[in-house]
Short mmCIF file of C-alpha atoms in Angstrom, two decimals:
data_model
loop_
_atom_site.label_atom_id
_atom_site.label_comp_id
_atom_site.label_asym_id
_atom_site.label_seq_id
_atom_site.Cartn_x
_atom_site.Cartn_y
_atom_site.Cartn_z
CA MET J 1 129.24 164.89 148.17
CA LYS J 2 126.25 162.66 147.60
CA LEU J 3 123.62 163.11 144.90
CA THR J 4 120.31 161.25 145.15
CA PHE J 5 117.80 161.28 142.33
CA LEU J 6 114.38 161.71 144.01
CA GLY J 7 112.55 161.77 140.69
CA THR J 8 113.61 161.59 137.05
CA GLY J 9 110.35 161.86 135.13
CA THR J 10 108.75 164.63 133.18
CA SER J 11 105.60 166.56 134.17
CA GLN J 12 103.30 163.54 133.67
CA GLY J 13 105.60 161.06 135.38
CA VAL J 14 106.10 157.51 134.19
CA PRO J 15 103.87 155.53 133.88
CA VAL J 16 101.51 158.00 132.29
CA ILE J 17 97.91 157.65 133.36
CA GLY J 18 96.05 155.47 130.86
CA CYS J 19 99.11 154.69 128.73
CA ARG J 20 99.76 151.07 127.71
CA CYS J 21 103.13 151.48 126.03
CA ALA J 22 106.01 149.13 126.86
CA VAL J 23 107.65 151.69 129.18
CA CYS J 24 104.51 152.47 131.11
CA CYS J 25 103.78 148.75 131.53
CA SER J 26 107.36 147.87 132.45
CA GLU J 27 108.02 146.01 135.71
CA ASP J 28 111.56 147.40 135.86
CA ARG J 29 111.67 149.93 138.73
CA ARG J 30 114.09 152.02 136.70
CA ASP J 31 111.27 152.75 134.26
CA LYS J 32 109.03 154.14 136.98
CA ARG J 33 109.74 157.86 137.28
CA LEU J 34 108.31 160.43 139.69
CA ARG J 35 108.46 164.13 138.80
CA THR J 36 111.98 165.44 138.59
CA SER J 37 113.77 166.34 141.81
CA ALA J 38 117.15 165.68 143.40
CA MET J 39 118.94 165.92 146.72
CA VAL J 40 122.53 167.05 147.18
CA GLU J 41 124.30 166.45 150.49
CA TRP J 42 127.42 168.56 150.51
CA ARG J 43 129.69 170.05 153.16
CA GLY J 44 127.35 169.27 156.02
CA ARG J 45 124.19 170.55 154.35
CA ARG J 46 121.30 168.94 152.56
CA PHE J 47 119.85 170.71 149.53
CA VAL J 48 116.75 169.59 147.62
CA ILE J 49 116.25 170.77 144.08
CA ASP J 50 112.56 171.28 143.27
CA ALA J 51 109.48 170.11 145.15
CA GLY J 52 106.89 168.85 142.70
CA PRO J 53 103.63 166.98 143.25
CA ASP J 54 105.49 163.81 144.34
CA PHE J 55 107.59 165.61 146.99
CA ARG J 56 105.89 163.96 150.01
CA TYR J 57 106.45 160.43 148.73
CA GLN J 58 109.97 161.19 147.59
CA LEU J 59 110.98 162.24 151.13
CA LEU J 60 109.18 159.31 152.70
CA ARG J 61 110.86 156.70 150.55
CA THR J 62 114.32 158.17 151.15
CA GLY J 63 113.73 158.65 154.88
CA VAL J 64 114.54 162.33 154.78
CA CYS J 65 113.11 164.44 157.61
CA ARG J 66 115.36 167.48 157.41
CA VAL J 67 116.47 169.77 154.58
CA ASP J 68 118.59 172.90 154.86
CA ALA J 69 117.26 174.54 151.73
CA ILE J 70 115.04 173.92 148.72
CA LEU J 71 116.34 175.34 145.44
CA LEU J 72 113.73 175.95 142.74
CA THR J 73 114.60 175.80 139.07
CA HIS J 74 111.46 177.54 137.88
CA GLU J 75 107.78 178.03 138.63
CA HIS J 76 106.04 175.18 136.78
CA LYS J 77 103.74 172.94 138.86
CA ASP J 78 105.80 169.80 138.36
CA HIS J 79 108.60 171.66 140.17
CA ILE J 80 106.79 173.58 142.93
CA GLY J 81 103.48 171.76 143.37
CA GLY J 82 104.54 169.90 146.53
CA LEU J 83 105.69 172.86 148.56
CA ASP J 84 102.71 172.53 150.89
CA ASP J 85 104.24 169.30 152.17
CA VAL J 86 107.19 171.08 153.79
CA ARG J 87 104.83 171.81 156.72
CA ALA J 88 105.74 168.36 158.07
CA LEU J 89 109.41 169.46 158.05
CA ASN J 90 108.47 172.56 160.06
CA PHE J 91 107.79 170.45 163.15
CA VAL J 92 110.24 167.52 162.92
CA ASP J 93 112.27 167.44 166.15
CA TYR J 94 111.09 170.96 166.96
CA PRO J 95 108.20 170.39 169.40
CA GLU J 96 108.45 173.79 171.00
CA ALA J 97 109.12 175.94 167.93
CA VAL J 98 108.32 175.96 164.26
CA ARG J 99 111.31 175.67 161.97
CA PRO J 100 110.68 177.46 158.63
CA VAL J 101 112.06 175.87 155.48
CA ASP J 102 114.27 178.15 153.38
CA ILE J 103 113.25 178.38 149.71
CA TYR J 104 115.66 179.90 147.16
CA ALA J 105 114.53 180.95 143.67
CA THR J 106 114.49 183.85 141.27
CA GLU J 107 112.01 186.59 142.03
CA ARG J 108 109.77 185.52 139.12
CA THR J 109 109.46 182.01 140.60
CA LEU J 110 108.83 183.32 144.11
CA GLU J 111 105.98 185.47 142.80
CA VAL J 112 104.23 182.31 141.65
CA VAL J 113 104.97 180.60 144.98
CA ARG J 114 103.35 183.52 146.81
CA LYS J 115 100.33 183.36 144.55
CA ASP J 116 99.83 179.60 144.58
CA PHE J 117 100.44 179.26 148.31
CA ASP J 118 98.97 182.57 149.40
CA TYR J 119 97.58 181.04 152.59
CA ALA J 120 101.14 180.46 153.77
CA PHE J 121 101.86 184.19 153.62
CA ALA J 122 98.56 185.57 154.98
CA SER J 123 98.67 188.08 157.83
CA ASN J 124 96.28 185.90 159.85
CA LYS J 125 97.46 182.38 159.05
CA TYR J 126 95.59 179.36 160.23
CA ARG J 127 97.37 176.67 162.23
CA GLY J 128 99.35 174.12 160.23
CA VAL J 129 100.14 176.09 157.08
CA PRO J 130 103.61 175.57 155.65
CA GLU J 131 106.21 177.94 157.03
CA LEU J 132 108.22 179.03 154.03
CA ARG J 133 111.07 181.50 154.27
CA LEU J 134 111.65 182.89 150.79
CA HIS J 135 115.00 184.07 149.45
CA ALA J 136 115.31 185.68 146.02
CA PHE J 137 118.55 185.39 144.09
CA SER J 138 119.87 186.64 140.79
CA ASN J 139 121.48 184.28 138.31
CA GLU J 140 124.41 186.71 138.31
CA GLU J 141 125.41 185.93 141.90
CA SER J 142 126.37 182.78 143.79
CA LEU J 143 124.60 181.40 146.86
CA GLN J 144 126.81 180.95 149.92
CA PHE J 145 126.06 178.41 152.66
CA GLY J 146 129.08 178.42 154.93
CA ASP J 147 131.90 176.94 152.78
CA ALA J 148 129.42 175.63 150.21
CA GLU J 149 129.09 177.93 147.17
CA ILE J 150 126.27 177.19 144.75
CA ILE J 151 126.46 178.86 141.33
CA PRO J 152 123.19 179.47 139.47
CA ILE J 153 123.17 178.61 135.77
CA ALA J 154 120.67 180.57 133.68
CA GLY J 155 118.86 179.19 130.69
CA HIS J 156 115.51 179.19 128.93
CA HIS J 157 112.78 176.55 129.07
CA SER J 158 111.22 178.33 126.09
CA ALA J 159 111.12 181.87 124.80
CA ARG J 160 108.56 182.66 127.55
CA PHE J 161 110.11 180.91 130.53
CA GLU J 162 113.48 181.24 132.21
CA VAL J 163 114.98 178.33 134.12
CA THR J 164 117.89 177.98 136.57
CA GLY J 165 120.35 175.17 136.99
CA PHE J 166 122.88 174.86 139.80
CA ARG J 167 126.54 174.02 140.14
CA PHE J 168 127.77 172.46 143.37
CA GLY J 169 131.54 172.26 142.98
CA ALA J 170 132.25 169.31 140.65
CA LEU J 171 128.53 168.61 140.13
CA ALA J 172 126.10 170.54 137.93
CA TYR J 173 122.33 169.98 137.65
CA LEU J 174 120.25 171.30 134.72
CA ALA J 175 116.51 170.58 134.37
CA ASP J 176 114.00 171.81 131.78
CA PHE J 177 116.58 173.59 129.62
CA LYS J 178 116.00 174.23 125.94
CA THR J 179 118.64 176.90 125.33
CA ILE J 180 121.68 178.21 127.16
CA GLU J 181 124.02 181.10 126.36
CA GLU J 182 127.76 180.64 125.99
CA ARG J 183 128.55 182.69 129.09
CA GLU J 184 126.49 180.25 131.14
CA VAL J 185 128.21 177.28 129.51
CA GLU J 186 131.49 178.76 130.70
CA LYS J 187 130.27 178.44 134.29
CA LEU J 188 130.04 174.66 133.73
CA LYS J 189 133.60 174.10 132.56
CA GLY J 190 135.50 171.72 134.83
CA VAL J 191 132.34 169.94 136.05
CA GLU J 192 133.00 166.20 136.59
CA VAL J 193 129.41 165.02 136.86
CA LEU J 194 126.64 166.66 134.82
CA VAL J 195 122.92 166.01 135.26
CA ILE J 196 120.98 167.29 132.28
CA ASN J 197 117.40 167.07 131.06
CA ALA J 198 116.60 165.05 127.91
CA LEU J 199 112.90 164.58 127.35
CA ARG J 200 113.08 162.10 124.48
CA PHE J 201 114.96 161.31 121.29
CA LYS J 202 112.54 163.28 119.04
CA PRO J 203 112.76 167.09 119.10
CA HIS J 204 110.56 169.09 121.47
CA ASP J 205 109.64 172.79 121.59
CA SER J 206 110.67 173.46 125.18
CA HIS J 207 113.05 170.72 126.36
CA PHE J 208 116.36 169.35 125.20
CA ASN J 209 116.01 166.11 123.31
CA VAL J 210 118.81 163.59 123.62
CA GLU J 211 120.90 165.00 120.76
CA GLU J 212 120.66 168.56 122.07
CA ALA J 213 121.64 167.36 125.53
CA LEU J 214 124.62 165.45 124.10
CA GLU J 215 125.73 168.50 122.11
CA LEU J 216 125.99 170.42 125.37
CA VAL J 217 127.73 167.47 127.03
CA ARG J 218 130.39 167.59 124.31
CA ARG J 219 130.96 171.29 124.96
CA ILE J 220 131.30 170.82 128.73
CA ASN J 221 133.12 167.46 128.57
CA PRO J 222 132.28 166.14 132.05
CA ARG J 223 133.60 162.81 133.26
CA HIS J 224 130.10 161.37 133.49
CA THR J 225 126.60 162.52 132.52
CA TYR J 226 123.18 161.45 133.79
CA LEU J 227 120.02 162.25 131.82
CA THR J 228 116.90 163.23 133.74
CA HIS J 229 113.41 164.73 133.24
CA MET J 230 112.54 161.96 130.82
CA SER J 231 109.21 161.01 129.32
CA HIS J 232 107.98 157.50 128.48
CA GLU J 233 109.04 158.26 124.90
CA MET J 234 112.67 157.79 126.01
CA GLY J 235 112.18 154.04 125.80
CA LEU J 236 113.01 151.21 128.18
CA TYR J 237 115.93 151.69 130.54
CA VAL J 238 117.47 148.33 129.54
CA ASP J 239 117.61 149.45 125.90
CA SER J 240 119.35 152.74 126.63
CA PHE J 241 122.91 151.43 126.82
CA ASP J 242 122.98 150.75 123.08
CA ARG J 243 121.61 154.22 122.26
CA LEU J 244 123.89 156.44 124.33
CA PRO J 245 127.65 157.15 124.11
CA GLU J 246 130.14 156.04 126.70
CA GLY J 247 129.98 158.07 129.85
CA VAL J 248 126.31 158.99 129.41
CA GLU J 249 123.47 157.05 131.01
CA LEU J 250 119.87 157.43 132.11
CA ALA J 251 119.34 158.33 135.75
CA TYR J 252 116.55 156.60 137.63
CA ASP J 253 114.64 157.25 140.82
CA GLY J 254 116.67 156.32 143.89
CA LEU J 255 120.04 156.32 142.11
CA GLU J 256 122.78 157.59 144.44
CA ILE J 257 126.08 159.07 143.20
CA GLU J 258 129.09 159.75 145.41
CA LEU J 259 131.61 162.43 144.44
CA ASN J 260 134.90 163.40 146.03
CA ASP J 261 134.20 167.09 146.56
#
């Protein structure tokens, strides 16, 4: 299994437009963060988690021209805003036929996709619209792709918004979580590598801060943890090693992780 971090920033990305803080002015590429997204290559298939506004550039810089499925965590624009760009994938190596891209999400998220990209689902579509094949799932059931079983992990972004994480065998990926019930934590037991959102060190109304993320890490006890969905308030990457416990580190755009699974 291979995990690639396509983006590790929060909804504004890093640098933030107009900001002159040390992080936003940093020349370290690990401090430059596109909107959060990841790619998991597992058992002969390539899954992308979320397609935000930076989706086009994320695929270009990794050289990806084929995905088997896009899994959406929730409906916010920093996670679905780039779905129009899958239209390029519809025609790659398929000159005689359009290849739709399969999108998996909860029904609530798919409702927003249908609304925001209504032209893709019109009865009389114009040429060149993205061809999206939508699949609704429940957080109570797993997704099966051949011998690859993906387990949805339910949580809340806030009291108003639900969010879904995903477990791929020994890997689990959680983004935009603020709360999670114990029964969902049980689904994460035995995970070796955990990716979890941590917006900043200070508390936030709708995202884990670092301490909240670490509290969940202690409950799950993975071998290694990578923090993602980080704002510029997280501080410089080079300073993070003194602020985090052993086995926990900041992810960064382009980081690749290999797992034996």
